[in-house]
Each structure stands twice: as C-alpha cells, then as structure tokens.
Amino acid sequence: PSTSPAAAGEVLGRPVTYTAVTVDQLAAGLEAAGLDAGTAAFVAGIDDAIARGALSQTDGALARIIGRPTTPLIDGLREGLASR
C-alpha cells in the first residue's frame, strides 16, 4: 500500500512532503484553525493513537459491515479530488 504522502503526490502529480508534528503542536494548530481546546486535544489524541498503530490491524470487519470491499487510500484520494 502507498504511504499517505506518496499517494497524495501521485494523485496531485507533484511531490508531497510529510512533516511530523507533536501532539501538542497538532492540538495548537487545530485550535488556531478554530476548534475549541477540548475538541482539538481529542482529535490530536486520536491522530496520535492512529500514528502508533491503533488502526493498523484489520480483520475485514469493516468490509463485512458496509457490505463491500474497503477503498484503498489512493482510490479515495482520487475520488475526493475528482468531486471538487
């Protein structure tokens, strides 16, 4: 599977650089974008858990629940860009 920056770069047709930020930096950025402190901390915490692998394991449950195969990242990015 493609990494997020590689997939985004492929869809956009230009290089995309990933810049790591701390949980505190992410929360501060979310607050600067208009989220209240509690929501910003919650979202930053979810992002941190995902970065540490919270969603890295899959047993196919999502595909069974939604009744179709899940969408690969690159395809989701292409679809999102096409709908703009």
mmCIF file of C-alpha atoms in Angstrom:
data_model
loop_
_atom_site.group_PDB
_atom_site.id
_atom_site.type_symbol
_atom_site.label_atom_id
_atom_site.label_comp_id
_atom_site.label_asym_id
_atom_site.label_seq_id
_atom_site.Cartn_x
_atom_site.Cartn_y
_atom_site.Cartn_z
ATOM 1 C CA PRO A 1 0.000 0.000 0.000
ATOM 2 C CA SER A 2 1.106 3.554 -0.686
ATOM 3 C CA THR A 3 2.037 5.846 2.145
ATOM 4 C CA SER A 4 -0.136 8.925 2.534
ATOM 5 C CA PRO A 5 2.442 11.379 1.100
ATOM 6 C CA ALA A 6 3.230 9.060 -1.819
ATOM 7 C CA ALA A 7 -0.457 8.527 -2.568
ATOM 8 C CA ALA A 8 -1.214 12.243 -2.333
ATOM 9 C CA GLY A 9 1.764 13.037 -4.567
ATOM 10 C CA GLU A 10 0.609 10.531 -7.157
ATOM 11 C CA VAL A 11 -2.913 11.954 -7.236
ATOM 12 C CA LEU A 12 -1.770 15.588 -7.284
ATOM 13 C CA GLY A 13 1.060 14.972 -9.744
ATOM 14 C CA ARG A 14 3.638 16.711 -7.569
ATOM 15 C CA PRO A 15 5.796 15.822 -4.574
ATOM 16 C CA VAL A 16 4.105 15.928 -1.168
ATOM 17 C CA THR A 17 6.252 16.189 1.933
ATOM 18 C CA TYR A 18 5.193 14.864 5.323
ATOM 19 C CA THR A 19 6.226 16.945 8.314
ATOM 20 C CA ALA A 20 5.877 15.262 11.685
ATOM 21 C CA VAL A 21 4.415 17.367 14.474
ATOM 22 C CA THR A 22 3.946 16.599 18.145
ATOM 23 C CA VAL A 23 0.518 16.026 19.643
ATOM 24 C CA ASP A 24 0.775 19.451 21.301
ATOM 25 C CA GLN A 25 1.701 21.129 18.004
ATOM 26 C CA LEU A 26 -1.218 19.443 16.259
ATOM 27 C CA ALA A 27 -3.635 20.484 19.008
ATOM 28 C CA ALA A 28 -2.347 24.066 18.842
ATOM 29 C CA GLY A 29 -2.784 24.096 15.068
ATOM 30 C CA LEU A 30 -6.314 22.768 15.359
ATOM 31 C CA GLU A 31 -7.124 25.449 17.916
ATOM 32 C CA ALA A 32 -5.648 28.086 15.609
ATOM 33 C CA ALA A 33 -7.965 26.747 12.895
ATOM 34 C CA GLY A 34 -10.965 27.334 15.159
ATOM 35 C CA LEU A 35 -11.523 24.198 17.239
ATOM 36 C CA ASP A 36 -12.049 24.604 20.967
ATOM 37 C CA ALA A 37 -9.248 23.271 23.200
ATOM 38 C CA GLY A 38 -11.105 20.114 24.253
ATOM 39 C CA THR A 39 -12.001 19.093 20.706
ATOM 40 C CA ALA A 40 -8.502 19.908 19.467
ATOM 41 C CA ALA A 41 -6.946 17.725 22.177
ATOM 42 C CA PHE A 42 -9.401 14.908 21.404
ATOM 43 C CA VAL A 43 -8.662 14.977 17.670
ATOM 44 C CA ALA A 44 -4.902 15.212 18.284
ATOM 45 C CA GLY A 45 -5.144 12.228 20.637
ATOM 46 C CA ILE A 46 -6.954 10.168 18.007
ATOM 47 C CA ASP A 47 -4.304 11.094 15.445
ATOM 48 C CA ASP A 48 -1.568 10.083 17.878
ATOM 49 C CA ALA A 49 -3.210 6.708 18.551
ATOM 50 C CA ILE A 50 -3.514 6.060 14.817
ATOM 51 C CA ALA A 51 0.151 7.004 14.312
ATOM 52 C CA ARG A 52 1.088 4.465 16.997
ATOM 53 C CA GLY A 53 -0.803 1.738 15.146
ATOM 54 C CA ALA A 54 -4.286 1.765 16.644
ATOM 55 C CA LEU A 55 -5.841 1.092 13.233
ATOM 56 C CA SER A 56 -3.045 -0.938 11.657
ATOM 57 C CA GLN A 57 -4.697 -4.309 12.124
ATOM 58 C CA THR A 58 -7.675 -5.326 10.060
ATOM 59 C CA ASP A 59 -9.749 -8.457 10.106
ATOM 60 C CA GLY A 60 -12.119 -7.469 7.314
ATOM 61 C CA ALA A 61 -14.897 -6.424 9.720
ATOM 62 C CA LEU A 62 -15.434 -3.031 8.077
ATOM 63 C CA ALA A 63 -15.901 -4.595 4.644
ATOM 64 C CA ARG A 64 -18.409 -7.049 6.120
ATOM 65 C CA ILE A 65 -20.298 -4.273 7.909
ATOM 66 C CA ILE A 66 -20.568 -1.998 4.873
ATOM 67 C CA GLY A 67 -21.204 -4.887 2.518
ATOM 68 C CA ARG A 68 -18.432 -4.086 0.059
ATOM 69 C CA PRO A 69 -14.633 -4.036 -0.080
ATOM 70 C CA THR A 70 -12.946 -1.096 1.591
ATOM 71 C CA THR A 71 -11.472 1.615 -0.618
ATOM 72 C CA PRO A 72 -7.681 1.828 -0.947
ATOM 73 C CA LEU A 73 -6.235 5.210 0.070
ATOM 74 C CA ILE A 74 -5.112 6.135 -3.439
ATOM 75 C CA ASP A 75 -8.609 5.487 -4.832
ATOM 76 C CA GLY A 76 -10.265 7.523 -2.095
ATOM 77 C CA LEU A 77 -7.917 10.432 -2.751
ATOM 78 C CA ARG A 78 -8.619 10.287 -6.490
ATOM 79 C CA GLU A 79 -12.369 10.218 -5.884
ATOM 80 C CA GLY A 80 -12.167 13.131 -3.465
ATOM 81 C CA LEU A 81 -10.126 15.219 -5.874
ATOM 82 C CA ALA A 82 -12.460 14.401 -8.770
ATOM 83 C CA SER A 83 -15.503 15.557 -6.806
ATOM 84 C CA ARG A 84 -14.063 19.046 -6.225
#
